[in-house]
Short mmCIF file of C-alpha atoms in Angstrom, two decimals:
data_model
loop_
_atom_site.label_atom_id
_atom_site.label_comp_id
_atom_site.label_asym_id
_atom_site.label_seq_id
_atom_site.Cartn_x
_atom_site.Cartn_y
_atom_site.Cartn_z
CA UNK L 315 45.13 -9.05 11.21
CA UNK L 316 48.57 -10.20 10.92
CA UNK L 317 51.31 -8.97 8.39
CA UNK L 318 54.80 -10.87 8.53
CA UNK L 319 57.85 -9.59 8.16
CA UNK L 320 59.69 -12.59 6.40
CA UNK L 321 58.08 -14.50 4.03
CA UNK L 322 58.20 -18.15 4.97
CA UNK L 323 55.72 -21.34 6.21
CA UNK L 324 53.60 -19.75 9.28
CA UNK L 325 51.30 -21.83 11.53
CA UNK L 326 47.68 -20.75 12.75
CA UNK L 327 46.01 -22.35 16.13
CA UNK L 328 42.61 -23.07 16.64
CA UNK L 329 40.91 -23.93 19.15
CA UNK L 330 37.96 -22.98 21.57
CA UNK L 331 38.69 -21.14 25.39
CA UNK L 332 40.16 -23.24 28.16
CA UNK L 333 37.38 -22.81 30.44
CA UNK L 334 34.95 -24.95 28.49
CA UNK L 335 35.09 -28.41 27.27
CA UNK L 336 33.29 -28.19 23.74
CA UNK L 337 33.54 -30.49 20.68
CA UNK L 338 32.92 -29.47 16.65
CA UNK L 339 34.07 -28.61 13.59
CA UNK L 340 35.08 -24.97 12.57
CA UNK L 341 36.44 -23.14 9.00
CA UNK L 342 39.93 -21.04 9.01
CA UNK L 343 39.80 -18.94 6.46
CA UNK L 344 42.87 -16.75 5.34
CA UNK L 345 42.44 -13.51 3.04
CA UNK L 346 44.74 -11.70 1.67
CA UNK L 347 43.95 -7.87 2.54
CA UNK L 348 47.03 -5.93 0.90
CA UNK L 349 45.51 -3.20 -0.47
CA UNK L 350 46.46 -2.12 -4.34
CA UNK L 351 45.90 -4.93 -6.15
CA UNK L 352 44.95 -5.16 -9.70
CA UNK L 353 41.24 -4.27 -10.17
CA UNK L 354 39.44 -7.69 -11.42
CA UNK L 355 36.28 -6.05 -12.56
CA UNK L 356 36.52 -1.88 -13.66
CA UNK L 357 33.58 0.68 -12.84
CA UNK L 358 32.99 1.38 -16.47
CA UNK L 359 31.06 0.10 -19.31
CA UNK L 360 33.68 -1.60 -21.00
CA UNK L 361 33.24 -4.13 -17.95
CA UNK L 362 32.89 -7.80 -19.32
CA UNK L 363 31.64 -8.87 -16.36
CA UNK L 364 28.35 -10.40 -15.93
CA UNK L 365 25.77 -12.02 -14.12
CA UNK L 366 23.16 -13.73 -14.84
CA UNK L 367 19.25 -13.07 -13.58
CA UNK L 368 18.42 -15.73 -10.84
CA UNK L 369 22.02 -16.40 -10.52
CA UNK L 370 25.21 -15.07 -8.54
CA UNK L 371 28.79 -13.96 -8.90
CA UNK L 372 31.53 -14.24 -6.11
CA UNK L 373 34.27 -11.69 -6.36
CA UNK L 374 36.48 -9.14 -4.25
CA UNK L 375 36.93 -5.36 -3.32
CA UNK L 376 40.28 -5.07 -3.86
CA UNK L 377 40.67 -1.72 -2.14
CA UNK L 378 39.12 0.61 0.00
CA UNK L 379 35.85 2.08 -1.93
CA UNK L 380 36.71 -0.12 -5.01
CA UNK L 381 33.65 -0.66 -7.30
CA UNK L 382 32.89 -3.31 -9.69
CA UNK L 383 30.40 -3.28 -12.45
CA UNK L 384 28.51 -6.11 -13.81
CA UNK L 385 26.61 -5.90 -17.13
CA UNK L 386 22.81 -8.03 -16.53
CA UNK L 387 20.15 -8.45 -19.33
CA UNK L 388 16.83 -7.17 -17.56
CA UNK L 389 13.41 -7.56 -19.23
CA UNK L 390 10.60 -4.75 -19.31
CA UNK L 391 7.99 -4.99 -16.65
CA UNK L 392 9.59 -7.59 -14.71
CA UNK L 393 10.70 -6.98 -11.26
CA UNK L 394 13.91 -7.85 -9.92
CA UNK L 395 15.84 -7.93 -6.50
CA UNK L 396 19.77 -7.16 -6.19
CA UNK L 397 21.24 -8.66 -3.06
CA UNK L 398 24.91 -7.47 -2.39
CA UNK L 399 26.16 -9.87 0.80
CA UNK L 400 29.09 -9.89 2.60
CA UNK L 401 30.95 -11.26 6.44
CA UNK L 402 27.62 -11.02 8.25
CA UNK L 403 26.00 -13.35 6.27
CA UNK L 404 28.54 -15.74 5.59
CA UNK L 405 28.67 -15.16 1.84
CA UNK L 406 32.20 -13.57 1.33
CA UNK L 407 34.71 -11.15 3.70
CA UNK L 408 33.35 -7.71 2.78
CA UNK L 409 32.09 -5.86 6.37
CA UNK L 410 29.49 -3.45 4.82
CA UNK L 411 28.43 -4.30 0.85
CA UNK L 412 27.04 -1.26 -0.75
CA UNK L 413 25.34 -1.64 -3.93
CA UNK L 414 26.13 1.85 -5.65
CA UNK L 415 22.82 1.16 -8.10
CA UNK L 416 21.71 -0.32 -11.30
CA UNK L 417 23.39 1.74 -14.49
CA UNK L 418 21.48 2.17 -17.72
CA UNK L 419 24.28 0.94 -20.98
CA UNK L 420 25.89 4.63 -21.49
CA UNK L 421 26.52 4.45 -17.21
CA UNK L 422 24.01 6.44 -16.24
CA UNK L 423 22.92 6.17 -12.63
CA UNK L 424 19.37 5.04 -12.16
CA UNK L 425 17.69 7.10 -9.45
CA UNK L 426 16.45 5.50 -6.15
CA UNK L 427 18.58 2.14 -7.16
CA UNK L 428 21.52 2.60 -4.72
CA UNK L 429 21.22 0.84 -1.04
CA UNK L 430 23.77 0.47 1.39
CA UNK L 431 22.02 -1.73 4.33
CA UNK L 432 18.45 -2.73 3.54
CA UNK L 433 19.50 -6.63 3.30
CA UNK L 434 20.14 -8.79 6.43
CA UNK L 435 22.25 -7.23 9.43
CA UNK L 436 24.90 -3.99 6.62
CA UNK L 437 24.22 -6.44 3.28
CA UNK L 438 22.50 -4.43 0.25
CA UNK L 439 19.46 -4.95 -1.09
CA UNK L 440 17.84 -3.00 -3.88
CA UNK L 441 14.62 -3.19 -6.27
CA UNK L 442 13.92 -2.57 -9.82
CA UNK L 443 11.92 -2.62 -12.26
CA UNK L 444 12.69 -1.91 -15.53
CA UNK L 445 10.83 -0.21 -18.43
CA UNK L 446 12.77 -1.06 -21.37
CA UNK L 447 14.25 -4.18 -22.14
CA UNK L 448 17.77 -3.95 -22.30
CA UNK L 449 21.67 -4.69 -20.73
CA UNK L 450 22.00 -2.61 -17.29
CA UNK L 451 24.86 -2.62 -15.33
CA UNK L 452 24.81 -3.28 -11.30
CA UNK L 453 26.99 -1.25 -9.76
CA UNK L 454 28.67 -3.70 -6.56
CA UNK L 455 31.41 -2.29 -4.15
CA UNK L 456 32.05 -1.46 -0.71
CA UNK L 457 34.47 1.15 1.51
CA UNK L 458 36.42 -2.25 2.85
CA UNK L 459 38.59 -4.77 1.31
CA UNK L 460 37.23 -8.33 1.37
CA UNK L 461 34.73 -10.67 -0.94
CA UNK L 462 31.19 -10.66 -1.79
CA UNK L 463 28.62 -12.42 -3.51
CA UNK L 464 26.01 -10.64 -6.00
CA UNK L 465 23.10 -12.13 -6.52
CA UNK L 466 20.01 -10.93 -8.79
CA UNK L 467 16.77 -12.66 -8.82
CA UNK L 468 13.55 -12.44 -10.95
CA UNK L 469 10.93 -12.18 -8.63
CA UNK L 470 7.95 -11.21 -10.22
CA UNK L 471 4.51 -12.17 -8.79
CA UNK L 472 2.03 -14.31 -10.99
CA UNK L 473 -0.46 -13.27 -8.91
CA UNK L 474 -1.66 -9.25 -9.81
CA UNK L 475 -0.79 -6.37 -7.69
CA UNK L 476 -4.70 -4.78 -8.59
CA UNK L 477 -7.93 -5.98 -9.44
CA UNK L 478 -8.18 -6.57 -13.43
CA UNK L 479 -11.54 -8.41 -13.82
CA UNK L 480 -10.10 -9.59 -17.17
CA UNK L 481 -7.32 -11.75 -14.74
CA UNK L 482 -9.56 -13.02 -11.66
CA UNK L 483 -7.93 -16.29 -12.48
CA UNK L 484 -4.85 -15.72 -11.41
CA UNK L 485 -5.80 -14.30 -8.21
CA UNK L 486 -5.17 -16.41 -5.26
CA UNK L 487 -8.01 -18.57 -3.80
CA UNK L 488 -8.88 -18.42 -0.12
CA UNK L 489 -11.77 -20.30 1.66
CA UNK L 490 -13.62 -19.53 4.66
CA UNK L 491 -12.20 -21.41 7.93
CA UNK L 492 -9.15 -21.71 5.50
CA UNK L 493 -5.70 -20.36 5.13
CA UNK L 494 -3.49 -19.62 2.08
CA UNK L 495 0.15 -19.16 2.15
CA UNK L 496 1.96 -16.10 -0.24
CA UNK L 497 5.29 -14.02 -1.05
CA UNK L 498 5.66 -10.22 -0.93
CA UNK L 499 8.73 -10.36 -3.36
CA UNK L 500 9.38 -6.61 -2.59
CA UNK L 501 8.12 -3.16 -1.35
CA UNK L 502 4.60 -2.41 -2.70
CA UNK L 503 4.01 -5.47 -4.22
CA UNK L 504 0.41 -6.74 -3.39
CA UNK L 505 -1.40 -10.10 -3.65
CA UNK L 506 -4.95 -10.57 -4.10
CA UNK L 507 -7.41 -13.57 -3.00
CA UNK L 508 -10.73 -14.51 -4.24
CA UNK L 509 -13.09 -15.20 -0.97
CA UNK L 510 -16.96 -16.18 -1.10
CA UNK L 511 -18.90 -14.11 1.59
CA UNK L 512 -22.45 -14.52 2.95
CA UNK L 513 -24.53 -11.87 3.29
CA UNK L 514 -24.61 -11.04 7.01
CA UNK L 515 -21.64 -13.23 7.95
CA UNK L 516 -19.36 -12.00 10.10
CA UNK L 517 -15.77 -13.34 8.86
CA UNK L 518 -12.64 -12.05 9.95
CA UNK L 519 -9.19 -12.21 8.45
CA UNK L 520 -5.67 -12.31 9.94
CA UNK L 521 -2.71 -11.76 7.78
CA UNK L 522 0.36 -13.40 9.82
CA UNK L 523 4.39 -13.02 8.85
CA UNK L 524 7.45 -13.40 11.30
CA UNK L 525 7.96 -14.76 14.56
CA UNK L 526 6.49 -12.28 17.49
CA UNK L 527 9.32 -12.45 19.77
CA UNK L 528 7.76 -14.65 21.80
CA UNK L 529 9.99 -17.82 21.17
CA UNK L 530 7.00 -19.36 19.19
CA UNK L 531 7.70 -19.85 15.09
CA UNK L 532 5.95 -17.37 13.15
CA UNK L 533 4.23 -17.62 9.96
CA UNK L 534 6.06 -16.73 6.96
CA UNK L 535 9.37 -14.01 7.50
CA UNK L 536 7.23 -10.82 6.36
CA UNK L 537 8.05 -9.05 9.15
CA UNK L 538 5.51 -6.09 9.15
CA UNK L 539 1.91 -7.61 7.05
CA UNK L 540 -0.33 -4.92 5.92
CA UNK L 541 -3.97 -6.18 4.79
CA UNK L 542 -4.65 -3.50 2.51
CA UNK L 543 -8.51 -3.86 2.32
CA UNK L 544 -11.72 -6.53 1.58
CA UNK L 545 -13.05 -5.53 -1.85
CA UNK L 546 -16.37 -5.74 -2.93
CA UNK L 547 -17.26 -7.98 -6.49
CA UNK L 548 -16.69 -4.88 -8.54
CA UNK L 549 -13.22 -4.89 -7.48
CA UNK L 550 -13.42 -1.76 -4.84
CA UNK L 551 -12.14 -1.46 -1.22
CA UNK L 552 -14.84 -1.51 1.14
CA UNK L 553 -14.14 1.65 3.67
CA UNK L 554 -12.35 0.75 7.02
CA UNK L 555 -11.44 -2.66 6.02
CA UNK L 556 -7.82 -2.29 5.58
CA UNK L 557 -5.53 -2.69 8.85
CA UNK L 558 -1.61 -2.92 9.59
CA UNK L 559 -1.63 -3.87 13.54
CA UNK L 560 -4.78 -5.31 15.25
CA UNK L 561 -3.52 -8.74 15.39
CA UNK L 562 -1.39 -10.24 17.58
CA UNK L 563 2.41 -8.97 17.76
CA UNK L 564 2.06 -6.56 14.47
CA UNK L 565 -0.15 -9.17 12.29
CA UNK L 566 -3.09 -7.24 11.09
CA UNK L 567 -6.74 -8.18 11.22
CA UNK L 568 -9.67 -7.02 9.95
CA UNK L 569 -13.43 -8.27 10.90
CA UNK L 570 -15.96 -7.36 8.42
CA UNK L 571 -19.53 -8.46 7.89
CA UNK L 572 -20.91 -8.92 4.54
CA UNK L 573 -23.87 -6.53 3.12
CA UNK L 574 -24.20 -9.17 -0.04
CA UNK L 575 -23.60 -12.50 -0.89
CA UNK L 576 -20.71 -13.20 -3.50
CA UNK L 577 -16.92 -13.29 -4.79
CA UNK L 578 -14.89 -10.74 -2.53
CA UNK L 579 -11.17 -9.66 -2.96
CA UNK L 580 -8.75 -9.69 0.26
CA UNK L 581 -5.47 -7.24 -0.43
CA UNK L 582 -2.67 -8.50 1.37
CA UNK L 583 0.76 -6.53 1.53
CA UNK L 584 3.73 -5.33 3.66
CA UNK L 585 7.46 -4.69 3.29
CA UNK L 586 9.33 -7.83 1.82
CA UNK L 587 8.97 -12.04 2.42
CA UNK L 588 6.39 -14.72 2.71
CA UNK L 589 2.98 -14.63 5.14
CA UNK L 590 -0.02 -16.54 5.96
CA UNK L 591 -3.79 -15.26 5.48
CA UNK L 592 -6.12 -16.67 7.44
CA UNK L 593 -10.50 -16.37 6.96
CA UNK L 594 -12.87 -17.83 9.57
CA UNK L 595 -16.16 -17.10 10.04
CA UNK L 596 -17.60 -15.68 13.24
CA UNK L 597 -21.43 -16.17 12.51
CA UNK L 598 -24.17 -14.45 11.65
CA UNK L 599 -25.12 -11.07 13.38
CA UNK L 600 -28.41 -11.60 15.15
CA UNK L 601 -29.73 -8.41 14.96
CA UNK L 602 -28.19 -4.93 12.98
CA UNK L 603 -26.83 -1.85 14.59
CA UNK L 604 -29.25 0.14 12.89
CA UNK L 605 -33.07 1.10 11.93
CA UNK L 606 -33.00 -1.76 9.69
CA UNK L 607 -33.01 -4.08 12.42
CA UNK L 608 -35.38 -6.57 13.07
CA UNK L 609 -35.19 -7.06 16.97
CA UNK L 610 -38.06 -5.49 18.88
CA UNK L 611 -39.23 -5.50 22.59
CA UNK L 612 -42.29 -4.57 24.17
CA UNK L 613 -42.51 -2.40 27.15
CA UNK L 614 -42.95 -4.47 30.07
CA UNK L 615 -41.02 -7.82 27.92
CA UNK L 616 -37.89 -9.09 27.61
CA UNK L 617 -35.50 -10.13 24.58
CA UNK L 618 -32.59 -12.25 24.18
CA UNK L 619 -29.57 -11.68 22.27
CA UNK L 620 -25.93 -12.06 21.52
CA UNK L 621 -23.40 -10.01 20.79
CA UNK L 622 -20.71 -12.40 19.00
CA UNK L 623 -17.94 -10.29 18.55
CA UNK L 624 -15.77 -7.48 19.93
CA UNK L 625 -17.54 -3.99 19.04
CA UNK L 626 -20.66 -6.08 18.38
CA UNK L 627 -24.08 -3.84 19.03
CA UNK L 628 -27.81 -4.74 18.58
CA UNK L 629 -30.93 -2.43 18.26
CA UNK L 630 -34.27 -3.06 19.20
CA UNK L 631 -37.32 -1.13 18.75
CA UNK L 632 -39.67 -0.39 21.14
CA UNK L 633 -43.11 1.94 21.12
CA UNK L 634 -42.57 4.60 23.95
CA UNK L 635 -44.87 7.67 24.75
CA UNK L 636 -43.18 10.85 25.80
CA UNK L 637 -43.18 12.03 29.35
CA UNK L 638 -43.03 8.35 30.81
CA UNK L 639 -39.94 7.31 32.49
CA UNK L 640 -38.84 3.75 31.12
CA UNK L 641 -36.35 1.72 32.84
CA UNK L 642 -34.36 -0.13 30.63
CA UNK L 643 -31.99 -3.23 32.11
CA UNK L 644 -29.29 -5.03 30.04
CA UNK L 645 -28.24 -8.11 32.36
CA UNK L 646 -25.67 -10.69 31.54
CA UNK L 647 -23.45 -13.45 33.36
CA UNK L 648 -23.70 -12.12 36.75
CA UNK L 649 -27.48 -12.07 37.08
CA UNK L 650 -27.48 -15.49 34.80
CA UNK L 651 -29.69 -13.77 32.42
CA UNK L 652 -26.70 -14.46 29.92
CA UNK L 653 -23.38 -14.90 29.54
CA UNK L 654 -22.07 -11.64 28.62
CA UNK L 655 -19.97 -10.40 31.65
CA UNK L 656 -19.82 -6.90 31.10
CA UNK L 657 -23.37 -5.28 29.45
CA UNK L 658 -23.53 -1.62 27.98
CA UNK L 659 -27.03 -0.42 26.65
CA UNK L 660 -27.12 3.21 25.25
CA UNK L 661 -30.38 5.06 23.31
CA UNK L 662 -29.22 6.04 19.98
CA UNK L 663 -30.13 9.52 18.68
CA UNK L 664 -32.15 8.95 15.97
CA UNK L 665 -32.35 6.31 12.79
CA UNK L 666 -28.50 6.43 11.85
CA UNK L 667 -27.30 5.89 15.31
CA UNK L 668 -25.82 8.48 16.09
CA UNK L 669 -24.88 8.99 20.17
CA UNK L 670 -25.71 12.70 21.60
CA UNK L 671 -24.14 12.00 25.00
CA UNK L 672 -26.22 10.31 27.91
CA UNK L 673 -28.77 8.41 27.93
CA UNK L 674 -26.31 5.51 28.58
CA UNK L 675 -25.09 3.04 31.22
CA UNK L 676 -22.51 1.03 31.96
CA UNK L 677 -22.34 -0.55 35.88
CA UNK L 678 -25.35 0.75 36.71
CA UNK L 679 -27.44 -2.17 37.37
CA UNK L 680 -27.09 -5.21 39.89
CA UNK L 681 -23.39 -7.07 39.55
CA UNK L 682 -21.68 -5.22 36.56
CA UNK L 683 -25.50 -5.33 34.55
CA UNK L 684 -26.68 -1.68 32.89
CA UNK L 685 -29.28 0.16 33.86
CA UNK L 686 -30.67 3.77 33.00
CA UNK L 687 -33.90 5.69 33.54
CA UNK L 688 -35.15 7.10 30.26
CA UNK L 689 -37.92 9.62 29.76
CA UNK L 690 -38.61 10.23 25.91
CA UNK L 691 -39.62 13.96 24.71
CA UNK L 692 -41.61 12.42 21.63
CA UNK L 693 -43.89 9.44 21.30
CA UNK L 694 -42.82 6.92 18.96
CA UNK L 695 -40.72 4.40 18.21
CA UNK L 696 -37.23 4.66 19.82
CA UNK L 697 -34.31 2.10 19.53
CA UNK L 698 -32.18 0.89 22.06
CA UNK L 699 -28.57 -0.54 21.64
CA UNK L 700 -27.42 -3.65 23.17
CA UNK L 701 -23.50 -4.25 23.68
CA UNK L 702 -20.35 -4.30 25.81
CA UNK L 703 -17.77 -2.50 27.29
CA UNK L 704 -14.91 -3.30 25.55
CA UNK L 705 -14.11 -6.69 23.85
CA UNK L 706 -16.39 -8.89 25.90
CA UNK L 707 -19.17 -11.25 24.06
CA UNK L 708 -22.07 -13.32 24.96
CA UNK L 709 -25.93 -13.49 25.69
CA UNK L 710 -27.43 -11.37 27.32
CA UNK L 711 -31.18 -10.40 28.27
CA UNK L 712 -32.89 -6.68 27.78
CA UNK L 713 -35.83 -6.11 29.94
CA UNK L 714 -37.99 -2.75 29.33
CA UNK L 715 -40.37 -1.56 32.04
CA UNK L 716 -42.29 1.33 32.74
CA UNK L 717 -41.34 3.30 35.87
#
């Protein structure tokens, strides 16, 4: 800051420190920071200054906490973003824009439209929607003295925020082993894609955005993705299909395998800016984790299987008679009865699965295998559940004997 005391010629010198020897081109830029100066825009409604939807105005705060209000023709139902930028940004000499809200005609303050620093680094950034079509008036200022540039853009999605089966055509398309590339223009807004699914397939879906921190480009620049859900043909979410962090870094990912063949809906979402939505198949599951399943083994046999994804289980059925102790064996990689390096096998309680407690092993058997000793109360069929601890996959080999 300098202020003379004589006016008169004055020279500036630039340059770059002593200590290093560095070439390249730089900007001086002189502003005039006398506070007081005539207002070029008043905070009223007889303002006749504009701007224009998908364009920008450059102007100044001539004063401390000066406001300046711009009159904009918004349409109903569209959505809109107001970006007030300043120093950090390089788009003007204003420290700390503050958009003081979008105005109805008479000056009335629409509620929730003021920001101060939701842009990038203290710019403004606000949202809105209108539901009458009409002139508003943005509301642009700051507690500094220095330029700015106002910017309002149109950025309503073609693609719909919900499922309308009346509009499946302007969904987004995504295919299996695929990707397809999309904009979150703002907070809430949601973009559906059209997916085939097999019954039985196992697909799984990553919804990438920003860099991870990791030096490595990211995706898109939507910094937090949220896949809000896989929806069946009818158009509703499928229950615990929706996700905001399993993926790498704070991508999301869901893995979901199909109970029927057809058209299904992937709900992708987050805070603001543009992502990547990835589908790839992980295979069929061999056998189901329930009574429906159509693995069996016979006391004193063997079966093979594979569990081909993290959280994967299999059942098998298997004729016991009560009061005879059964040893049951899951072996993997380190008895080369598979390649699964880490086995689990559990008994399920009952038809539905669901797990009283013990009987189940872990490390029990030879080398990181399972092994328990099981000793049914009824006679029956009885169902035993092949997996592994944690996210491991492979084959692996289940061996049923009678003690």
């Amino acid at each position: 800051m300098f202020t003379p005391t004589a006016t008169g010629t004055y020279y500036v010198a630039a340059g770059g420190p002593s200590l290093f020897v560095r070439e390249g081109t730089y900007t001086v830029r002189v502003t005039d920071m006398t506070p007081g100066q005539a207002d070029d825009h008043p905070a009223t409604t007889a303002s006749t200054a504009t701007v224009a939807v998908d364009g920008s105005v450059v102007a100044r705060n001539e004063q401390a906490d000066d406001r300046d209000w711009y009159k904009v023709s918004l349409t109903a139902g569209k959505v809109y973003r107001f970006d007030l930028m300043g120093a950090w940004t390089g788009d003007g000499t204003l420290n700390d824009p503050e958009l003081g809200g979008i105005r109805k005609a008479d000056g009335t303050l629409i509620s929730g439209t003021s920001d101060d620093d939701s842009g990038t680094y203290f710019n403004s950034r606000a949202f809105f929607t209108p539901a009458a079509t009409a002139d508003y008036f943005v509301d642009a200022g700051g507690s500094g003295i220095g330029t700015y540039t106002l910017s309002v853009i149109n950025i309503t999605d073609s693609r719909p925020d919900d499922f309308d089966a009346a509009t499946t055509g302007t969904l987004g398309s995504l295919d299996i082993g695929g990707s397809a590339t999309g904009d979150i223009g703002h907070p809430g807004d949601r973009d559906w894609f059209a997916v085939t699914l097999e019954a039985n397939t196992i697909c799984q879906f990553d919804l990438k955005g920003g860099p991870t921190g990791d030096g490595l480009p990211g995706f898109g620049t939507l910094n937090d993705p949220y896949l809000h859900g896989i929806h069946n043909p009818s158009g509703t979410r499928i229950s615990g299909t929706a996700d905001d962090d399993s993926g790498v870094h704070n991508y999301s990912r869901v893995r979901y395998r199909a109970t029927q063949t057809g058209t299904h809906y992937v709900s992708a979402g987050g805070d603001s800016g543009t992502y990547t939505l990835f589908a790839a198949s992980l295979g069929s599951d061999d056998y189901t984790a329930n009574a429906d399943t159509t693995g069996t083994v016979d006391v004193g046999g063997s079966v093979t299987g594979d569990i081909e994804r993290e959280g994967d289980r299999d059942w098998f059925a298997v004729t016991l008679q009560a009061g005879t102790a059964y040893r049951i064996e899951l072996k993997g990689a380190r008895t080369r009865d598979g390649t699964l390096r880490d086995p689990h096998v559990s008994i399920p309680r009952g038809p539905t699965g669901r797990l009283g407690g013990p009987p189940a092993d872990d490390d029990g058997g030879i080398g990181g295998n399972s092994r328990l000793i099981f000793t049914p109360t009824t006679s029956g069929v009885h169902y035993i559940s092949a997996g592994a601890y944690r996210d491991w996959t492979g084959t692996y080999t289940l061996y049923v004997t009678a003690d």
